[in-house]
């Protein structure tokens, strides 16, 4: 271990994940709706941050309800969360019942067939099996259509299928002015009135910022827990969670007219100094950021030159005196936050987080060793 950089020489890069920041973000979101509970959405390996490391930190902060996408993710979460309520968003795929039951996982049911199948499993087991009911209010992706959810009012299928939570998902939560938000709010209120006594869950990260009308009984943030900006129209209120640093493998000087990288996509107009980083698109840094992204060496922002390679990235470090062999460059962190990196690569911060690789060293920090 190099104690100056904290980087192990065996690896080209290091991802630092701040678990204290994850817990603090959960508390901040919770505090925005003191009358509501706050769950955590930890699908896709907790947005790339490592499910089995992240969920105990959230549990310690007070989080008791978790959402994953797949049953396999639920099984992994259950192994470290023996007492939590764990919901599986993608619902009851055919044949999934035994796995869900064996690990005490709750499917988010979204069709008559799923409701009937789950009720039949509960009947055969001779006990109530809790689940959520997803009502579609505009996504047309998962969930029971609104008229069907209203028609289900008073039907014994709701209790036989163990419905302990009603939920829907926002179409455009990060655009507060979009009229679809108010429409979904009204439709969800309608569904809840048809099913009195069942708690409701409406808001993802951005939805929490749409005001008290969006809060209902259980908040469902994911992205904001991991430092993403839930309010893209203003400064990020969350604490950053991930930091990605790569080592400089070589520094070289190039003369005017020379190119760098595959297909010579960049050509030096004047003498430049280049640094080659020990990280590439195979590590989850998007190739689409070629020629557009940047990294920081010391306090200097250095542009990425030419095409990003599988294992290497070339920077223009002409202005960065700190760029030396064995030194480091920051790809994600500080002003290069996940939203900025996503935008630069023509995508969103969500995709940057969930694409984080496993090839570099992962370093988890808490308040004590941060
Ligand atoms: C992913 C997801 C969330 C969390 O959304 P964020 O925007 O990451 O906060 C909440 N609810 C459902 C149904 C989801 O699929």
Coordinates of C-alpha atoms and ligand atoms in Angstrom, one line a residue:
X1 CA 0.0 0.0 0.0
X2 CA 1.2 3.4 -1.0
X3 CA 0.5 5.5 2.1
X4 CA 0.7 8.8 0.2
X5 CA -2.1 7.9 -2.3
X6 CA -3.7 5.1 -0.3
X7 CA -3.7 3.1 -3.4
X8 CA -2.6 -0.5 -3.6
X9 CA -0.1 -0.9 -6.5
X10 CA -1.7 -4.2 -7.5
X11 CA -4.7 -2.3 -8.8
X12 CA -5.0 0.6 -11.2
X13 CA -7.7 2.5 -9.4
X14 CA -9.6 2.8 -6.2
X15 CA -13.3 3.3 -5.5
X16 CA -14.0 4.8 -2.1
X17 CA -17.6 4.5 -0.8
X18 CA -18.6 6.6 2.2
X19 CA -21.0 4.5 4.3
X20 CA -21.4 7.4 6.8
X21 CA -22.6 9.6 4.0
X22 CA -25.2 7.0 2.8
X23 CA -26.6 6.8 6.4
X24 CA -26.6 10.6 6.7
X25 CA -28.4 10.9 3.3
X26 CA -31.1 8.5 4.5
X27 CA -31.5 10.6 7.7
X28 CA -31.8 13.8 5.7
X29 CA -34.5 12.3 3.5
X30 CA -36.3 10.8 6.5
X31 CA -36.3 14.2 8.2
X32 CA -38.1 15.8 5.2
X33 CA -41.2 13.8 6.0
X34 CA -41.3 13.2 9.8
X35 CA -44.8 11.7 9.6
X36 CA -43.7 9.1 7.1
X37 CA -41.4 6.1 7.2
X38 CA -38.4 6.0 5.0
X39 CA -37.3 2.9 3.1
X40 CA -34.2 2.4 1.0
X41 CA -34.1 1.2 -2.6
X42 CA -31.0 -0.9 -3.0
X43 CA -31.5 -2.6 -6.3
X44 CA -28.5 -3.2 -8.7
X45 CA -26.1 -3.9 -5.9
X46 CA -27.2 -0.8 -4.0
X47 CA -26.7 1.4 -7.1
X48 CA -23.2 -0.1 -7.7
X49 CA -22.1 0.7 -4.1
X50 CA -22.2 -2.9 -2.8
X51 CA -25.4 -4.2 -1.3
X52 CA -24.0 -6.3 1.5
X53 CA -21.9 -3.3 2.8
X54 CA -24.5 -0.7 2.3
X55 CA -27.6 -2.2 3.9
X56 CA -26.2 -2.9 7.3
X57 CA -25.2 0.8 7.4
X58 CA -28.8 1.8 6.5
X59 CA -30.2 -0.6 9.1
X60 CA -27.9 0.9 11.8
X61 CA -29.3 4.3 10.8
X62 CA -32.8 3.1 11.4
X63 CA -34.0 1.9 8.0
X64 CA -36.3 -1.1 8.4
X65 CA -37.8 -1.5 4.8
X66 CA -35.8 -2.2 1.7
X67 CA -36.6 -2.6 -2.0
X68 CA -34.7 -4.6 -4.5
X69 CA -35.5 -5.4 -8.1
X70 CA -34.8 -9.2 -8.2
X71 CA -35.4 -12.1 -5.9
X72 CA -31.7 -12.9 -6.0
X73 CA -30.9 -9.4 -4.7
X74 CA -33.5 -10.0 -2.0
X75 CA -31.8 -13.2 -1.0
X76 CA -28.5 -11.4 -0.7
X77 CA -30.1 -8.6 1.4
X78 CA -31.9 -11.1 3.6
X79 CA -28.5 -12.7 4.5
X80 CA -27.4 -9.5 6.2
X81 CA -30.8 -8.2 7.3
X82 CA -32.6 -11.0 9.2
X83 CA -35.4 -8.7 10.5
X84 CA -36.0 -6.2 7.7
X85 CA -39.1 -6.0 5.4
X86 CA -37.7 -6.7 1.9
X87 CA -39.8 -6.0 -1.2
X88 CA -39.0 -7.3 -4.6
X89 CA -40.0 -4.7 -7.2
X90 CA -40.1 -6.9 -10.3
X91 CA -42.9 -8.9 -8.7
X92 CA -43.9 -12.5 -8.8
X93 CA -42.4 -14.1 -11.9
X94 CA -43.7 -17.6 -12.6
X95 CA -41.9 -20.1 -10.4
X96 CA -40.6 -17.5 -8.0
X97 CA -42.9 -18.3 -5.1
X98 CA -40.8 -20.8 -3.2
X99 CA -37.7 -18.6 -3.2
X100 CA -39.7 -15.6 -2.0
X101 CA -41.3 -17.7 0.8
X102 CA -38.0 -19.4 1.8
X103 CA -36.4 -16.0 2.4
X104 CA -39.4 -14.1 3.7
X105 CA -39.4 -11.7 0.7
X106 CA -42.4 -9.6 -0.3
X107 CA -43.2 -9.4 -4.0
X108 CA -44.6 -6.1 -5.4
X109 CA -47.6 -7.6 -7.2
X110 CA -48.8 -5.8 -10.3
X111 CA -51.5 -7.9 -12.0
X112 CA -54.5 -10.0 -11.3
X113 CA -52.5 -13.1 -12.1
X114 CA -49.8 -12.2 -9.6
X115 CA -52.3 -11.5 -6.9
X116 CA -54.1 -14.8 -7.5
X117 CA -50.8 -16.8 -7.6
X118 CA -49.6 -15.2 -4.4
X119 CA -53.0 -15.7 -2.6
X120 CA -52.9 -19.4 -3.7
X121 CA -49.4 -19.8 -2.3
X122 CA -50.5 -18.2 1.0
X123 CA -53.6 -20.5 1.2
X124 CA -51.5 -23.6 0.5
X125 CA -49.0 -22.4 3.2
X126 CA -51.9 -21.8 5.6
X127 CA -50.6 -18.3 6.6
X128 CA -50.7 -14.7 5.4
X129 CA -47.8 -13.8 3.1
X130 CA -47.2 -10.1 3.0
X131 CA -46.8 -8.3 -0.3
X132 CA -47.3 -4.9 -1.9
X133 CA -49.7 -3.9 -4.7
X134 CA -48.2 -1.7 -7.4
X135 CA -50.8 0.4 -9.2
X136 CA -49.8 1.9 -12.5
X137 CA -50.6 5.6 -12.7
X138 CA -48.7 6.5 -15.9
X139 CA -45.6 4.5 -16.4
X140 CA -47.2 1.7 -18.3
X141 CA -44.4 -0.5 -17.1
X142 CA -45.4 -2.5 -14.1
X143 CA -48.5 -2.5 -12.0
X144 CA -52.3 -2.9 -12.0
X145 CA -54.1 -0.5 -14.3
X146 CA -56.0 2.2 -12.3
X147 CA -59.5 1.0 -13.1
X148 CA -58.5 -2.5 -12.1
X149 CA -57.1 -1.3 -8.8
X150 CA -60.3 0.6 -8.1
X151 CA -62.4 -2.4 -9.1
X152 CA -60.5 -4.4 -6.5
X153 CA -61.9 -2.3 -3.6
X154 CA -63.5 -4.6 -1.0
X155 CA -62.4 -7.8 -2.9
X156 CA -61.1 -10.5 -0.5
X157 CA -58.2 -11.1 -2.9
X158 CA -56.5 -8.0 -1.4
X159 CA -56.3 -9.5 2.1
X160 CA -55.8 -13.1 0.8
X161 CA -52.7 -11.8 -1.2
X162 CA -51.5 -10.1 2.0
X163 CA -51.4 -6.6 0.6
X164 CA -49.5 -4.6 3.3
X165 CA -48.6 -1.6 1.0
X166 CA -50.0 0.2 -1.9
X167 CA -47.5 1.9 -4.2
X168 CA -47.1 3.6 -7.5
X169 CA -44.1 5.2 -9.3
X170 CA -43.6 8.7 -10.6
X171 CA -43.0 9.3 -14.3
X172 CA -41.2 12.7 -14.1
X173 CA -40.4 13.3 -10.5
X174 CA -37.3 15.2 -11.3
X175 CA -39.3 17.8 -13.3
X176 CA -41.5 19.4 -10.7
X177 CA -43.4 21.5 -13.2
X178 CA -44.5 18.4 -15.2
X179 CA -48.4 18.2 -15.0
X180 CA -48.1 14.4 -14.8
X181 CA -47.0 14.7 -11.2
X182 CA -50.3 16.2 -10.1
X183 CA -52.3 13.7 -12.1
X184 CA -50.5 10.8 -10.5
X185 CA -50.9 12.3 -7.1
X186 CA -54.7 12.6 -7.6
X187 CA -55.0 9.1 -9.0
X188 CA -53.0 7.5 -6.2
X189 CA -55.2 9.4 -3.6
X190 CA -58.2 7.8 -5.4
X191 CA -56.7 4.3 -5.2
X192 CA -55.8 4.8 -1.5
X193 CA -59.4 6.0 -0.7
X194 CA -60.7 2.8 -2.4
X195 CA -58.5 0.7 -0.1
X196 CA -58.7 2.3 3.3
X197 CA -56.3 1.2 6.0
X198 CA -53.5 0.1 3.7
X199 CA -50.3 2.2 3.9
X200 CA -49.2 3.9 0.7
X201 CA -45.8 4.6 -0.9
X202 CA -45.4 7.2 -3.7
X203 CA -42.1 9.1 -3.7
X204 CA -38.7 8.1 -5.1
X205 CA -35.8 10.4 -4.4
X206 CA -37.0 13.3 -6.4
X207 CA -40.6 12.7 -5.5
X208 CA -39.7 13.5 -1.8
X209 CA -39.0 17.0 -3.0
X210 CA -42.4 17.5 -4.5
X211 CA -43.9 18.4 -1.2
X212 CA -46.0 16.8 1.6
X213 CA -48.7 15.6 -0.9
X214 CA -46.1 13.2 -2.3
X215 CA -45.0 11.7 1.0
X216 CA -47.8 9.2 2.0
X217 CA -46.6 6.6 4.5
X218 CA -43.3 5.3 3.2
X219 CA -40.7 7.1 1.1
X220 CA -38.8 5.1 -1.4
X221 CA -35.5 6.8 -2.2
X222 CA -32.6 5.1 -4.0
X223 CA -30.4 7.5 -6.1
X224 CA -30.2 10.3 -3.5
X225 CA -29.0 7.9 -0.8
X226 CA -25.9 7.3 -3.0
X227 CA -25.2 11.0 -3.5
X228 CA -27.1 11.6 -6.7
X229 CA -28.9 14.9 -7.0
X230 CA -32.6 14.5 -6.6
X231 CA -33.2 18.1 -7.4
X232 CA -31.4 18.7 -10.8
X233 CA -32.8 22.2 -11.0
X234 CA -30.8 23.3 -8.0
X235 CA -27.7 22.5 -5.9
X236 CA -27.4 18.9 -4.7
X237 CA -28.6 18.7 -1.1
X238 CA -27.1 15.2 -0.6
X239 CA -23.7 14.2 0.6
X240 CA -21.4 12.6 -2.0
X241 CA -20.8 8.9 -1.5
X242 CA -18.5 7.7 -4.2
X243 CA -15.0 8.8 -5.1
X244 CA -13.1 7.2 -8.0
X245 CA -9.3 7.6 -8.4
X246 CA -7.0 6.1 -10.9
X247 CA -3.2 5.9 -10.9
X248 CA -1.0 7.5 -13.5
X249 CA 0.9 4.8 -15.3
X250 CA 3.0 7.0 -17.6
X251 CA 3.6 10.6 -18.4
X252 CA 4.9 11.7 -21.8
X253 CA 5.4 14.7 -24.0
X254 CA 4.1 14.9 -27.5
X255 CA 5.0 17.2 -30.3
X256 CA 2.6 19.1 -32.5
X257 CA 0.9 16.9 -35.1
X258 CA 1.1 13.7 -33.0
X259 CA -2.1 11.9 -32.1
X260 CA -3.1 9.7 -29.2
X261 CA -5.2 6.6 -28.7
X262 CA -7.1 4.4 -31.1
X263 CA -7.9 5.9 -34.5
X264 CA -5.9 9.0 -33.7
X265 CA -9.0 10.9 -32.6
X266 CA -7.0 13.6 -31.0
X267 CA -4.1 15.5 -32.5
X268 CA -1.8 17.9 -30.7
X269 CA -1.8 21.4 -32.1
X270 CA 1.1 22.4 -29.9
X271 CA 3.5 20.6 -27.5
X272 CA 1.4 18.8 -24.8
X273 CA 2.1 16.6 -21.8
X274 CA 0.0 13.5 -21.6
X275 CA -0.7 11.2 -18.7
X276 CA -2.0 7.6 -19.1
X277 CA -4.4 6.4 -16.4
X278 CA -4.6 2.8 -15.3
X279 CA -8.4 2.6 -15.8
X280 CA -10.7 2.4 -18.8
X281 CA -14.2 1.6 -19.9
X282 CA -14.0 -2.0 -18.6
X283 CA -13.9 -0.4 -15.1
X284 CA -17.2 1.3 -15.7
X285 CA -16.0 4.7 -16.8
X286 CA -18.1 5.4 -19.8
X287 CA -16.4 5.3 -23.2
X288 CA -19.0 7.9 -24.3
X289 CA -17.1 10.4 -22.3
X290 CA -14.2 10.1 -24.8
X291 CA -13.0 13.6 -25.8
X292 CA -15.6 15.2 -23.5
X293 CA -14.9 14.2 -19.9
X294 CA -12.2 15.3 -17.6
X295 CA -10.3 14.2 -14.5
X296 CA -8.6 16.2 -11.7
X297 CA -4.9 16.0 -11.0
X298 CA -4.2 17.9 -7.8
X299 CA -6.5 21.0 -8.2
X300 CA -6.2 21.0 -12.1
X301 CA -9.0 19.8 -14.3
X302 CA -7.5 17.8 -17.1
X303 CA -9.4 16.9 -20.3
X304 CA -9.7 13.3 -21.5
X305 CA -8.1 13.0 -24.9
X306 CA -9.1 10.8 -27.8
X307 CA -10.9 7.5 -27.3
X308 CA -11.1 5.9 -23.9
X309 CA -9.5 2.4 -24.1
X310 CA -10.6 -0.8 -22.3
X311 CA -8.0 -0.4 -19.5
X312 CA -6.6 3.1 -20.1
X313 CA -7.5 6.7 -20.3
X314 CA -5.3 9.5 -21.6
X315 CA -5.4 13.0 -20.0
X316 CA -3.9 16.3 -21.1
X317 CA -1.9 17.2 -18.0
X318 CA 0.1 20.0 -19.6
X319 CA -1.2 22.4 -16.9
X320 CA -0.9 20.0 -14.0
X321 CA 2.5 20.1 -12.3
X322 CA 1.4 17.2 -10.0
X323 CA 1.0 14.7 -12.7
X324 CA 3.7 12.2 -12.2
X325 CA 4.1 8.4 -12.6
X326 CA 2.4 6.7 -9.7
X327 CA 0.3 9.7 -8.8
X328 CA -3.5 9.8 -9.0
X329 CA -6.2 11.5 -10.9
X330 CA -9.8 11.8 -9.6
X331 CA -12.4 10.7 -12.1
X332 CA -15.5 10.9 -9.8
X333 CA -15.5 13.1 -6.7
X334 CA -15.9 16.7 -5.6
X335 CA -16.9 18.9 -8.6
X336 CA -16.8 15.8 -10.8
X337 CA -19.9 14.4 -9.2
X338 CA -21.9 11.5 -10.6
X339 CA -24.5 13.8 -12.2
X340 CA -21.8 15.8 -14.0
X341 CA -20.0 12.7 -15.2
X342 CA -23.3 11.2 -16.4
X343 CA -24.2 14.4 -18.3
X344 CA -20.7 14.6 -19.9
X345 CA -21.1 11.0 -21.1
X346 CA -24.6 11.7 -22.5
X347 CA -26.3 9.7 -19.8
X348 CA -27.5 10.0 -16.2
X349 CA -25.7 9.7 -12.9
X350 CA -27.8 6.6 -12.2
X351 CA -26.1 4.7 -15.1
X352 CA -22.6 5.9 -13.9
X353 CA -23.3 4.5 -10.4
X354 CA -24.8 1.2 -11.5
X355 CA -22.0 0.7 -13.9
X356 CA -19.2 1.1 -11.3
X357 CA -16.8 -1.8 -11.8
X358 CA -15.4 -4.4 -9.6
X359 CA -11.9 -4.5 -11.0
X360 CA -10.5 -1.7 -8.9
X361 CA -10.0 -1.8 -5.1
X362 CA -13.2 -1.0 -3.2
X363 CA -12.5 0.9 -0.1
X364 CA -15.4 1.5 2.4
X365 CA -15.1 4.3 4.9
X366 CA -17.2 5.2 7.9
X367 CA -17.1 8.3 10.1
X368 CA -14.3 6.8 12.2
X369 CA -11.7 6.3 9.4
X370 CA -12.9 8.9 6.9
Ligands
LIG1 C1 -35.7 2.5 -8.6 C2 -37.0 2.8 -8.0 C3 -37.2 3.7 -6.9 C4 -36.0 4.6 -6.5 O1 -35.9 5.6 -7.4 P1 -34.7 6.7 -7.3 O2 -35.0 7.7 -8.4 O3 -33.4 6.0 -7.4 O4 -34.9 7.3 -5.9 C5 -38.4 3.8 -6.3 N1 -39.4 3.1 -6.7 C6 -39.4 2.2 -7.7 C7 -40.6 1.5 -8.2 C8 -38.2 2.1 -8.4 O5 -38.1 1.2 -9.5

